[in-house]
Coordinates of C-alpha atoms in Angstrom, one line a residue:
M1 CA 20.2 50.2 -36.1
D2 CA 21.6 47.3 -38.1
T3 CA 23.9 46.3 -35.3
Y4 CA 20.9 46.3 -32.8
L5 CA 18.9 44.1 -35.2
E6 CA 21.8 41.7 -35.6
K7 CA 22.2 41.5 -31.9
L8 CA 18.5 40.8 -31.4
Q9 CA 18.5 38.1 -34.0
S10 CA 21.5 36.5 -32.4
E11 CA 19.8 36.4 -29.0
R12 CA 16.7 34.8 -30.5
E13 CA 18.9 32.2 -32.2
N14 CA 20.6 31.5 -28.9
E15 CA 17.3 31.1 -27.1
S16 CA 16.1 28.7 -29.9
N17 CA 19.3 26.7 -29.6
E18 CA 18.9 26.5 -25.8
T19 CA 15.3 25.3 -26.2
Q20 CA 16.4 22.6 -28.7
N21 CA 19.2 21.5 -26.4
A22 CA 16.8 21.2 -23.5
L23 CA 14.5 19.1 -25.6
S24 CA 17.3 17.0 -26.9
D25 CA 18.4 16.5 -23.2
T26 CA 14.9 15.1 -22.6
W27 CA 14.0 13.1 -25.7
L28 CA 16.2 10.4 -27.3
N29 CA 16.7 10.9 -31.0
E30 CA 15.9 7.2 -31.8
W31 CA 15.0 4.1 -30.0
E32 CA 15.2 0.6 -31.6
P33 CA 15.6 -2.0 -28.9
E34 CA 14.8 -4.9 -31.3
N35 CA 17.7 -3.8 -33.5
E36 CA 20.6 -6.0 -32.2
K37 CA 23.3 -3.6 -33.3
F38 CA 21.6 -0.6 -31.7
W39 CA 20.9 -2.5 -28.5
K40 CA 24.5 -3.6 -28.1
E41 CA 26.1 -0.3 -29.0
T42 CA 23.7 2.2 -27.4
G43 CA 20.4 0.9 -26.1
S44 CA 21.5 -1.6 -23.5
K45 CA 23.5 0.9 -21.4
I46 CA 20.7 3.5 -21.5
A47 CA 17.9 0.9 -20.7
W48 CA 19.7 -0.6 -17.7
K49 CA 20.6 2.8 -16.3
T50 CA 17.0 3.9 -16.6
L51 CA 15.9 0.7 -15.0
L52 CA 18.2 1.3 -12.0
I53 CA 17.1 4.8 -11.4
T54 CA 13.4 4.3 -11.9
T55 CA 13.5 1.2 -9.7
L56 CA 15.1 3.0 -6.8
T57 CA 12.6 5.8 -7.1
L58 CA 9.8 3.2 -7.3
V59 CA 11.0 1.6 -4.0
L60 CA 10.5 5.1 -2.4
S61 CA 7.1 5.3 -4.1
F62 CA 5.8 2.1 -2.6
A63 CA 7.3 2.8 0.8
S64 CA 5.7 6.3 1.0
W65 CA 2.4 4.8 -0.3
F66 CA 2.2 2.6 2.8
I67 CA 3.3 5.1 5.4
M68 CA -0.2 5.4 6.7
S69 CA -0.9 1.7 7.0
V70 CA 2.2 1.5 9.2
V71 CA 1.5 4.5 11.3
V72 CA -2.2 3.9 11.8
V73 CA -1.6 1.0 14.2
K74 CA 0.2 3.3 16.5
L75 CA -2.3 6.2 16.6
P76 CA -4.5 4.9 19.5
G77 CA -1.5 4.4 21.7
L78 CA -0.4 8.0 21.0
G79 CA -3.7 9.5 22.2
F80 CA -5.7 9.8 18.9
T81 CA -9.3 8.9 19.6
F82 CA -10.2 7.5 16.2
S83 CA -12.6 4.5 16.0
K84 CA -11.6 1.2 14.5
D85 CA -13.7 2.0 11.4
Q86 CA -11.8 5.3 11.1
L87 CA -8.5 3.5 11.4
F88 CA -9.5 1.2 8.5
W89 CA -10.5 4.2 6.5
L90 CA -7.0 5.7 6.9
A91 CA -5.5 2.4 5.7
A92 CA -7.9 2.3 2.8
I93 CA -7.7 5.8 1.4
P94 CA -4.2 5.5 0.0
G95 CA -5.4 2.6 -2.2
L96 CA -8.3 4.7 -3.5
A97 CA -6.0 7.6 -4.2
A98 CA -3.4 5.4 -5.9
G99 CA -6.1 3.9 -8.2
I100 CA -7.3 7.3 -9.3
L101 CA -3.8 8.6 -9.8
R102 CA -2.6 5.5 -11.7
I103 CA -5.3 6.2 -14.2
V104 CA -3.7 9.7 -14.7
H105 CA -0.2 8.2 -14.9
T106 CA -1.5 5.7 -17.5
F107 CA -1.8 8.5 -20.0
I108 CA 0.8 11.1 -19.1
L109 CA 4.0 9.1 -20.1
P110 CA 3.6 9.5 -23.9
I111 CA 2.9 13.2 -23.3
F112 CA 5.6 14.2 -20.9
G113 CA 8.2 11.4 -21.1
T114 CA 10.1 9.4 -18.6
R115 CA 12.4 12.1 -17.4
H116 CA 9.8 14.7 -16.5
V117 CA 7.3 12.2 -15.1
V118 CA 9.7 10.4 -12.8
T119 CA 11.4 13.6 -11.6
F120 CA 8.1 15.4 -10.7
A121 CA 6.5 12.3 -9.2
T122 CA 9.5 11.8 -6.9
F123 CA 9.6 15.4 -5.8
I124 CA 5.9 15.7 -4.8
K125 CA 6.1 12.8 -2.4
L126 CA 7.6 15.3 0.0
I127 CA 4.0 16.5 0.6
P128 CA 2.7 13.5 2.4
V129 CA 6.1 12.8 4.1
L130 CA 6.3 16.3 5.6
G131 CA 2.5 16.5 6.2
I132 CA 2.2 13.2 8.1
G133 CA 5.4 13.9 10.1
I134 CA 4.0 17.2 11.3
A135 CA 0.4 16.1 11.8
I136 CA 1.2 13.1 13.9
M137 CA 3.1 15.1 16.5
N138 CA -0.1 16.8 17.6
T139 CA -2.9 14.5 18.9
S140 CA -5.5 17.3 18.3
T141 CA -5.0 17.0 14.6
P142 CA -8.5 16.2 13.2
F143 CA -9.4 13.1 11.3
W144 CA -10.2 15.0 8.1
V145 CA -6.6 16.2 8.0
F146 CA -5.3 12.7 8.3
M147 CA -7.7 11.7 5.5
I148 CA -6.3 14.3 3.2
L149 CA -2.7 13.2 4.0
A150 CA -3.7 9.6 3.5
F151 CA -4.9 10.5 0.1
T152 CA -1.6 12.3 -0.8
T153 CA 0.3 9.1 0.0
G154 CA -1.4 7.8 -3.1
F155 CA 1.2 9.9 -5.0
G156 CA 3.6 7.0 -4.4
G157 CA 1.1 4.4 -5.4
G158 CA 0.2 6.2 -8.6
D159 CA 3.7 6.2 -10.0
F160 CA 3.6 2.5 -11.0
S161 CA 1.4 3.1 -14.0
S162 CA 3.9 5.3 -15.7
Y163 CA 7.1 3.7 -14.4
M164 CA 6.3 0.2 -15.6
P165 CA 5.1 1.2 -19.1
S166 CA 8.3 3.2 -19.4
T167 CA 10.4 0.2 -18.6
S168 CA 8.4 -1.9 -21.1
L169 CA 9.4 0.6 -23.8
F170 CA 13.1 0.6 -23.1
F171 CA 13.7 -3.2 -23.4
P172 CA 13.4 -5.7 -26.3
K173 CA 10.7 -8.4 -26.1
R174 CA 13.1 -11.1 -24.9
L175 CA 14.0 -9.1 -21.8
K176 CA 10.7 -7.4 -21.0
G177 CA 9.6 -10.1 -18.5
T178 CA 13.0 -9.9 -16.7
A179 CA 13.1 -6.1 -16.6
L180 CA 9.5 -5.7 -15.5
G181 CA 10.0 -8.5 -12.9
I182 CA 13.1 -6.8 -11.5
Q183 CA 11.5 -3.4 -11.3
A184 CA 8.2 -4.4 -9.9
G185 CA 9.7 -6.9 -7.5
I186 CA 12.3 -4.6 -6.1
G187 CA 9.8 -1.7 -6.2
N188 CA 7.4 -3.8 -4.1
F189 CA 10.2 -4.1 -1.5
G190 CA 9.2 -0.5 -0.7
V191 CA 6.2 -1.9 1.2
S192 CA 8.4 -4.1 3.3
L193 CA 10.8 -1.3 3.7
A194 CA 8.2 1.0 5.2
Q195 CA 7.0 -1.8 7.6
F196 CA 10.5 -2.9 8.5
V197 CA 12.3 0.4 8.9
T198 CA 9.5 2.1 10.9
P199 CA 10.0 0.2 14.2
M200 CA 13.7 1.0 14.0
V201 CA 13.5 4.7 13.4
L202 CA 10.9 5.3 16.1
S203 CA 13.7 5.6 18.6
I204 CA 15.7 8.0 16.5
A205 CA 15.2 11.8 16.9
I206 CA 15.2 13.3 13.4
Y207 CA 13.1 16.4 14.3
G208 CA 10.8 17.3 17.2
A209 CA 10.1 15.9 20.6
P210 CA 9.1 12.3 21.4
S211 CA 5.5 11.3 22.0
I212 CA 4.5 8.9 24.7
F213 CA 3.1 5.6 23.3
T214 CA 0.8 3.7 25.7
K215 CA 0.0 0.0 25.6
I216 CA -2.4 -1.8 28.0
D217 CA -1.5 -5.2 29.1
L218 CA -4.5 -7.6 29.4
K219 CA -3.2 -9.7 32.3
G220 CA -2.1 -6.6 34.2
T221 CA -5.6 -5.1 33.7
Q222 CA -7.3 -8.1 35.1
A223 CA -5.0 -8.1 38.1
V224 CA -5.9 -4.4 38.8
L225 CA -9.6 -5.2 38.6
E226 CA -9.4 -8.3 40.7
N227 CA -7.6 -6.3 43.5
T228 CA -9.8 -3.3 43.4
A229 CA -13.2 -3.1 45.2
I230 CA -16.1 -3.1 42.7
E231 CA -17.5 0.0 44.4
K232 CA -14.3 2.0 43.6
Q233 CA -14.4 0.7 40.0
G234 CA -17.9 2.1 39.8
V235 CA -17.0 5.5 41.2
V236 CA -14.0 5.9 38.9
F237 CA -16.0 4.8 35.9
A238 CA -18.8 7.3 36.8
S239 CA -16.2 10.1 37.0
L240 CA -15.4 9.6 33.2
E241 CA -17.2 11.8 30.7
D242 CA -20.5 10.3 29.4
T243 CA -19.1 9.9 25.9
K244 CA -16.1 8.0 27.3
Q245 CA -18.4 5.7 29.3
T246 CA -20.4 5.0 26.1
A247 CA -17.2 4.3 24.1
I248 CA -16.0 1.8 26.6
L249 CA -19.4 0.0 26.9
A250 CA -19.8 0.0 23.1
S251 CA -17.4 -2.9 22.7
V252 CA -19.5 -5.3 24.9
K253 CA -21.1 -7.9 22.7
K254 CA -24.8 -7.3 22.3
N255 CA -26.0 -10.6 23.8
V256 CA -23.8 -10.0 26.9
M257 CA -25.1 -6.5 27.3
D258 CA -28.7 -7.6 26.8
S259 CA -28.4 -10.2 29.5
V260 CA -26.9 -7.7 32.0
V261 CA -29.6 -5.1 31.3
N262 CA -32.3 -7.8 31.9
A263 CA -30.6 -8.9 35.1
V264 CA -30.2 -5.5 36.7
H265 CA -33.2 -3.8 35.2
S266 CA -31.2 -0.6 34.6
S267 CA -29.7 1.4 31.8
D268 CA -27.4 3.4 34.1
K269 CA -23.9 3.1 32.6
K270 CA -22.2 2.8 36.0
V271 CA -24.5 0.0 37.1
L272 CA -24.0 -1.8 33.8
F273 CA -20.2 -1.6 34.0
V274 CA -19.9 -3.0 37.5
S275 CA -22.4 -5.7 36.7
L276 CA -20.4 -7.1 33.8
P277 CA -18.3 -10.2 34.4
L278 CA -14.7 -9.7 35.3
K279 CA -13.3 -11.0 32.0
V280 CA -15.7 -8.7 30.1
R281 CA -14.7 -5.7 32.1
T282 CA -11.1 -6.6 31.6
K283 CA -11.6 -6.9 27.8
I284 CA -13.5 -3.6 27.3
I285 CA -10.9 -1.7 29.3
T286 CA -8.1 -3.2 27.3
D287 CA -10.0 -2.5 24.0
A288 CA -10.6 1.1 24.9
N289 CA -8.4 3.9 23.7
P290 CA -5.1 3.3 25.6
K291 CA -4.9 6.8 26.9
L292 CA -8.5 6.5 28.3
A293 CA -7.7 3.0 29.8
E294 CA -4.5 4.5 31.4
K295 CA -6.5 7.2 33.0
F296 CA -9.0 4.7 34.4
L297 CA -6.4 2.2 35.6
N298 CA -4.2 4.8 37.2
K299 CA -7.1 6.1 39.3
L300 CA -7.7 2.5 40.5
D301 CA -4.0 1.9 41.3
E302 CA -1.2 4.4 40.7
N303 CA 1.4 1.6 40.7
N304 CA -0.3 -0.8 38.4
K305 CA 1.6 -2.9 35.9
A306 CA -1.1 -2.8 33.3
V307 CA -0.1 0.5 31.8
I308 CA 3.1 0.4 29.7
N309 CA 4.5 3.8 28.5
K310 CA 7.5 4.4 26.3
P311 CA 8.8 7.4 24.4
M312 CA 8.6 7.2 20.6
Y313 CA 9.6 9.6 17.8
I314 CA 6.6 8.6 15.6
Q315 CA 7.3 11.5 13.2
S316 CA 10.6 9.8 12.2
A317 CA 8.5 7.2 10.4
A318 CA 7.8 9.9 7.8
F319 CA 10.7 12.2 8.0
W320 CA 13.4 9.6 7.2
Y321 CA 12.3 9.6 3.5
I322 CA 13.1 13.3 2.9
P323 CA 16.8 13.1 2.0
F324 CA 16.3 10.1 -0.2
L325 CA 13.5 11.7 -2.1
L326 CA 15.6 14.8 -2.7
I327 CA 18.6 12.8 -3.9
M328 CA 16.5 10.7 -6.3
T329 CA 14.7 13.9 -7.7
V330 CA 18.1 15.3 -8.7
V331 CA 19.4 12.0 -10.1
S332 CA 16.2 11.5 -12.1
W333 CA 16.4 15.0 -13.7
F334 CA 20.1 14.7 -14.7
Y335 CA 20.3 11.1 -15.8
L336 CA 17.0 10.0 -17.2
R337 CA 15.9 10.5 -20.9
S338 CA 12.6 9.9 -22.6
I339 CA 11.7 7.7 -25.6
P340 CA 10.2 9.7 -28.5
M341 CA 6.8 8.1 -28.6
Q342 CA 4.3 10.9 -28.1
A343 CA 0.5 10.4 -28.3
S344 CA -2.5 12.4 -27.1
I345 CA -4.9 11.1 -24.5
K346 CA -7.5 10.6 -27.2
E347 CA -5.2 8.4 -29.2
Q348 CA -4.5 6.3 -26.1
L349 CA -8.1 5.6 -25.4
D350 CA -8.2 2.9 -28.1
I351 CA -7.1 0.3 -25.6
F352 CA -10.6 0.3 -24.2
S353 CA -12.1 -1.1 -27.4
N354 CA -10.1 -4.2 -27.0
K355 CA -11.8 -6.9 -24.8
H356 CA -8.4 -8.2 -23.7
T357 CA -7.8 -5.0 -21.8
W358 CA -10.7 -5.9 -19.5
Y359 CA -9.7 -9.5 -19.2
C360 CA -6.2 -8.5 -18.3
T361 CA -7.6 -6.0 -15.8
V362 CA -9.5 -8.8 -14.0
T363 CA -6.4 -11.1 -13.7
Y364 CA -4.1 -8.3 -12.5
V365 CA -6.7 -7.3 -9.9
M366 CA -6.5 -10.9 -8.7
T367 CA -2.6 -10.8 -8.5
F368 CA -1.5 -7.3 -7.6
G369 CA -4.8 -6.2 -6.1
T370 CA -4.5 -9.1 -3.6
F371 CA -0.8 -8.3 -2.9
A372 CA -1.4 -4.6 -2.2
G373 CA -4.7 -5.2 -0.4
L374 CA -3.2 -7.7 2.0
A375 CA -0.1 -5.5 2.5
A376 CA -2.4 -2.6 3.6
A377 CA -4.8 -4.7 5.7
F378 CA -2.4 -7.3 7.3
P379 CA -1.1 -5.1 10.2
L380 CA -4.6 -4.0 11.2
M381 CA -6.0 -7.6 10.8
I382 CA -3.3 -8.7 13.3
K383 CA -4.1 -5.8 15.7
I384 CA -7.9 -6.1 15.5
L385 CA -8.4 -9.9 15.2
Y386 CA -5.6 -11.1 17.5
G387 CA -4.8 -8.0 19.6
D388 CA -7.2 -8.8 22.5
F389 CA -5.7 -12.1 23.4
P390 CA -3.0 -12.5 26.1
N391 CA 0.5 -12.0 24.8
A392 CA -0.9 -10.3 21.7
P393 CA 1.5 -9.9 18.8
D394 CA 3.0 -6.6 17.6
P395 CA 1.6 -6.1 14.1
L396 CA 4.8 -4.5 12.8
A397 CA 6.9 -7.5 13.9
Y398 CA 5.1 -9.6 11.3
A399 CA 3.6 -7.2 8.7
F400 CA 6.8 -6.7 6.6
F401 CA 7.3 -10.4 5.9
G402 CA 4.3 -10.6 3.6
P403 CA 5.3 -7.8 1.1
L404 CA 9.0 -9.1 1.3
I405 CA 8.0 -12.6 0.3
G406 CA 5.7 -11.3 -2.5
S407 CA 8.4 -9.0 -3.8
L408 CA 11.0 -11.8 -3.8
S409 CA 8.8 -14.2 -5.6
R410 CA 7.9 -11.6 -8.2
I411 CA 11.6 -11.1 -9.0
I412 CA 12.4 -14.8 -9.1
F413 CA 9.5 -15.7 -11.2
G414 CA 10.1 -12.8 -13.6
F415 CA 13.0 -14.9 -14.9
V416 CA 10.8 -18.0 -14.9
A417 CA 8.1 -16.2 -16.9
D418 CA 10.5 -15.5 -19.7
K419 CA 11.2 -19.2 -20.0
V420 CA 7.8 -20.8 -19.5
G421 CA 5.4 -17.9 -20.3
G422 CA 3.3 -16.0 -17.9
A423 CA -0.2 -17.5 -18.3
V424 CA 0.6 -20.8 -16.5
L425 CA 2.0 -18.8 -13.6
T426 CA -1.1 -16.7 -13.4
T427 CA -3.2 -19.9 -13.3
I428 CA -1.1 -21.3 -10.5
T429 CA -1.5 -18.0 -8.6
G430 CA -5.2 -18.2 -8.8
L431 CA -5.2 -21.7 -7.3
G432 CA -2.9 -20.6 -4.5
I433 CA -5.0 -17.6 -3.5
L434 CA -8.1 -19.7 -3.7
G435 CA -6.6 -22.4 -1.4
G436 CA -5.4 -19.7 1.1
A437 CA -8.9 -18.1 1.3
I438 CA -10.5 -21.4 1.8
I439 CA -8.2 -22.3 4.7
L440 CA -8.6 -18.9 6.4
V441 CA -12.4 -19.4 6.4
T442 CA -12.7 -23.1 7.2
Q443 CA -10.1 -23.0 10.0
G444 CA -11.6 -19.9 11.6
L445 CA -8.4 -17.9 11.2
V446 CA -10.1 -14.6 10.4
A447 CA -12.6 -15.0 13.2
P448 CA -10.2 -16.5 15.9
T449 CA -11.0 -17.7 19.3
S450 CA -7.5 -18.0 20.7
M451 CA -3.8 -17.1 20.0
E452 CA -3.2 -20.8 19.1
Q453 CA -4.6 -20.0 15.6
F454 CA -2.2 -17.1 15.0
P455 CA 0.8 -19.1 13.6
L456 CA -1.4 -20.8 11.0
F457 CA -3.1 -17.4 10.2
V458 CA 0.3 -15.8 9.5
G459 CA 1.5 -18.8 7.6
V460 CA -1.5 -18.8 5.2
I461 CA -1.3 -15.1 4.6
L462 CA 2.4 -15.3 3.8
A463 CA 1.7 -18.1 1.4
M464 CA -0.9 -16.0 -0.3
F465 CA 1.7 -13.2 -0.6
F466 CA 4.1 -15.7 -2.2
F467 CA 1.5 -16.7 -4.9
T468 CA 0.6 -13.0 -5.6
G469 CA 4.3 -12.4 -6.4
I470 CA 4.2 -15.3 -8.9
G471 CA 1.1 -13.9 -10.5
N472 CA 2.5 -10.4 -10.7
A473 CA 5.5 -11.7 -12.6
G474 CA 3.3 -13.8 -14.9
T475 CA 0.8 -11.1 -15.8
F476 CA 3.4 -8.6 -16.7
R477 CA 5.0 -11.1 -19.0
Q478 CA 1.7 -11.8 -20.6
F479 CA 0.6 -8.3 -21.4
P480 CA 3.4 -7.3 -23.9
I481 CA 2.7 -10.6 -25.7
I482 CA -1.1 -10.3 -25.7
F483 CA -0.8 -6.8 -27.2
G484 CA 2.4 -7.6 -29.1
D485 CA 1.1 -6.0 -32.3
N486 CA 1.0 -2.5 -30.8
L487 CA 3.8 -1.5 -28.4
R488 CA 2.0 1.7 -27.3
Q489 CA -1.1 -0.2 -26.5
A490 CA 0.9 -2.8 -24.5
A491 CA 2.4 0.0 -22.4
G492 CA -1.1 1.6 -22.0
V493 CA -2.6 -1.7 -20.8
I494 CA 0.2 -2.2 -18.3
G495 CA -0.6 1.3 -16.9
W496 CA -4.4 0.8 -16.9
T497 CA -4.5 -2.6 -15.3
A498 CA -2.0 -1.4 -12.6
A499 CA -4.3 1.5 -11.9
I500 CA -7.4 -0.6 -11.3
A501 CA -5.4 -3.1 -9.2
A502 CA -4.1 -0.3 -7.0
F503 CA -7.6 0.0 -5.6
G504 CA -6.8 -3.3 -3.8
P505 CA -5.7 -1.6 -0.5
F506 CA -8.9 0.5 -0.5
I507 CA -11.2 -2.5 -1.2
F508 CA -9.4 -4.9 1.2
S509 CA -9.1 -2.4 4.1
K510 CA -12.7 -1.1 3.8
L511 CA -14.4 -4.4 3.3
I512 CA -12.4 -6.3 5.9
G513 CA -13.0 -3.5 8.4
S514 CA -16.7 -3.5 7.7
D515 CA -16.9 -7.2 7.9
I516 CA -15.1 -7.2 11.3
S517 CA -17.3 -4.4 12.6
S518 CA -20.5 -6.1 11.6
N519 CA -19.7 -9.8 12.1
G520 CA -16.7 -9.9 14.4
G521 CA -14.5 -11.5 11.7
A522 CA -13.5 -11.4 8.1
N523 CA -15.1 -14.6 6.8
Y524 CA -17.5 -13.1 4.4
F525 CA -14.7 -11.0 2.8
F526 CA -12.5 -14.0 2.1
I527 CA -15.5 -16.0 0.8
G528 CA -16.0 -13.1 -1.7
L529 CA -12.2 -13.1 -2.5
A530 CA -12.4 -16.9 -3.3
L531 CA -15.3 -16.4 -5.7
F532 CA -13.6 -13.5 -7.5
T533 CA -10.4 -15.6 -7.7
V534 CA -12.3 -18.4 -9.4
L535 CA -13.6 -16.0 -12.0
A536 CA -10.2 -14.5 -12.7
T537 CA -8.5 -17.8 -13.0
V538 CA -11.0 -19.2 -15.4
I539 CA -10.7 -16.1 -17.6
N540 CA -6.9 -16.5 -17.7
W541 CA -7.0 -20.2 -18.4
W542 CA -9.6 -19.9 -21.1
F543 CA -8.1 -17.0 -23.1
Y544 CA -4.4 -17.3 -22.4
N545 CA -3.4 -20.7 -20.9
R546 CA -5.4 -23.7 -22.3
K547 CA -4.4 -25.5 -25.4
G548 CA -5.8 -23.7 -28.5
C549 CA -6.6 -20.6 -26.5
E550 CA -7.1 -17.2 -28.3
R551 CA -3.8 -15.6 -27.3
P552 CA -1.3 -17.9 -25.7
S553 CA 1.1 -16.0 -23.4

């Protein structure tokens, strides 16, 4: 009996020791980055290793967050019959999800620690990656499934609000701006990575059969219509389903349709179609779902040159992430540790009683909200605003440049912020975004009339990306200084402001889409952006930048 009890006691002690060892594997015993001796002997090595691992995982986070904004421009050509408004919803939902999930991430770091948060967050991104890859291979996949999958891509966007506060805790004050600039800047490269790699992997078979992507050439369409009798065009149009006829005619401008109805005194869809001017018929066929346009044009001329088909492994745009996510999950678990700074959610809510939490939220929405919002909306803006002109550009050929420029400027100006302070950079950013918005509106670049406006449109958008990178570096240098009397609050504010700014893709995509649908351009949206930028810039200058301000940073 005594032997049995001794054995049982020994097993319990072993279990207790194993539990303690597991905890010690997760939580560091001490962390004093401001202690020069500790930093040189122990802290520096751990901090830079942590920065490397979390930054690589953050690249994958941002890339997976923007999968849908990259894939969405290809959906019509694959045969998905989603409307323009639905396409903008798919580009918008990841931003909504990321904003919500960043609020969660803001509070979980002190509870679970860096190791557990980063490992789990990396692993669950397999859900959207696998889900989108499978769903996109089947054109009968309903819209609501894509909406759910678009929401799950927000897992990647949510990470930022725990990763950045974690990095802030690991480094001494003199290196925070540099460390945060490196992580956020390189992490932001994930957006460009998604937009740059996607066109390359579409020709690579990772899993599954290729899909046929259809593109309709404007000049080719006009040639087909010019060389086909109007009677035959009417017969072929009438053979289409009534809903398809309605969808094609829906893109005719109201004033044009009204004049045709008054001229022919008929509401018959066939009569209306054949009565439209040649250029209008050409445009509405080109604007239609490419698979529908292909069906119509092939019935008119089997050998037409308007329909361009090519095989595409669209699922590869999602599946290529899988091995990298698995590798970084394992690396995160075995090589990351957590700083012993635990706090309950209730204790962390004290940041909301500080007015500077709200001022910092406004300024970061201006900087990162604009960066992320433009990154999500830029490809669809190119497609919708300039896609109907002859020699229309491929959105993915230009889209990745914006996030790339914004990421580079964030890294470079992270070092600058450590030297000159962040507030002046945030003020400069506000002026840059304001100037860009004014040019877009006054030069008609977001309500274009020709392809000649496209180069200036791209140039202005890229310049705005550049300024957002400057501001992103500046704001993250400011926050630890503004809340310098409380390290935990500083980390919490970084997480919270990032959470609210992550709604940028949702706000930009939804409002720009609504503006284009209602007014044919995005002028009103960019007027609103200009007004908000003025407000945010004034707040930053008054409280943090001007001589004698309340909290110079």
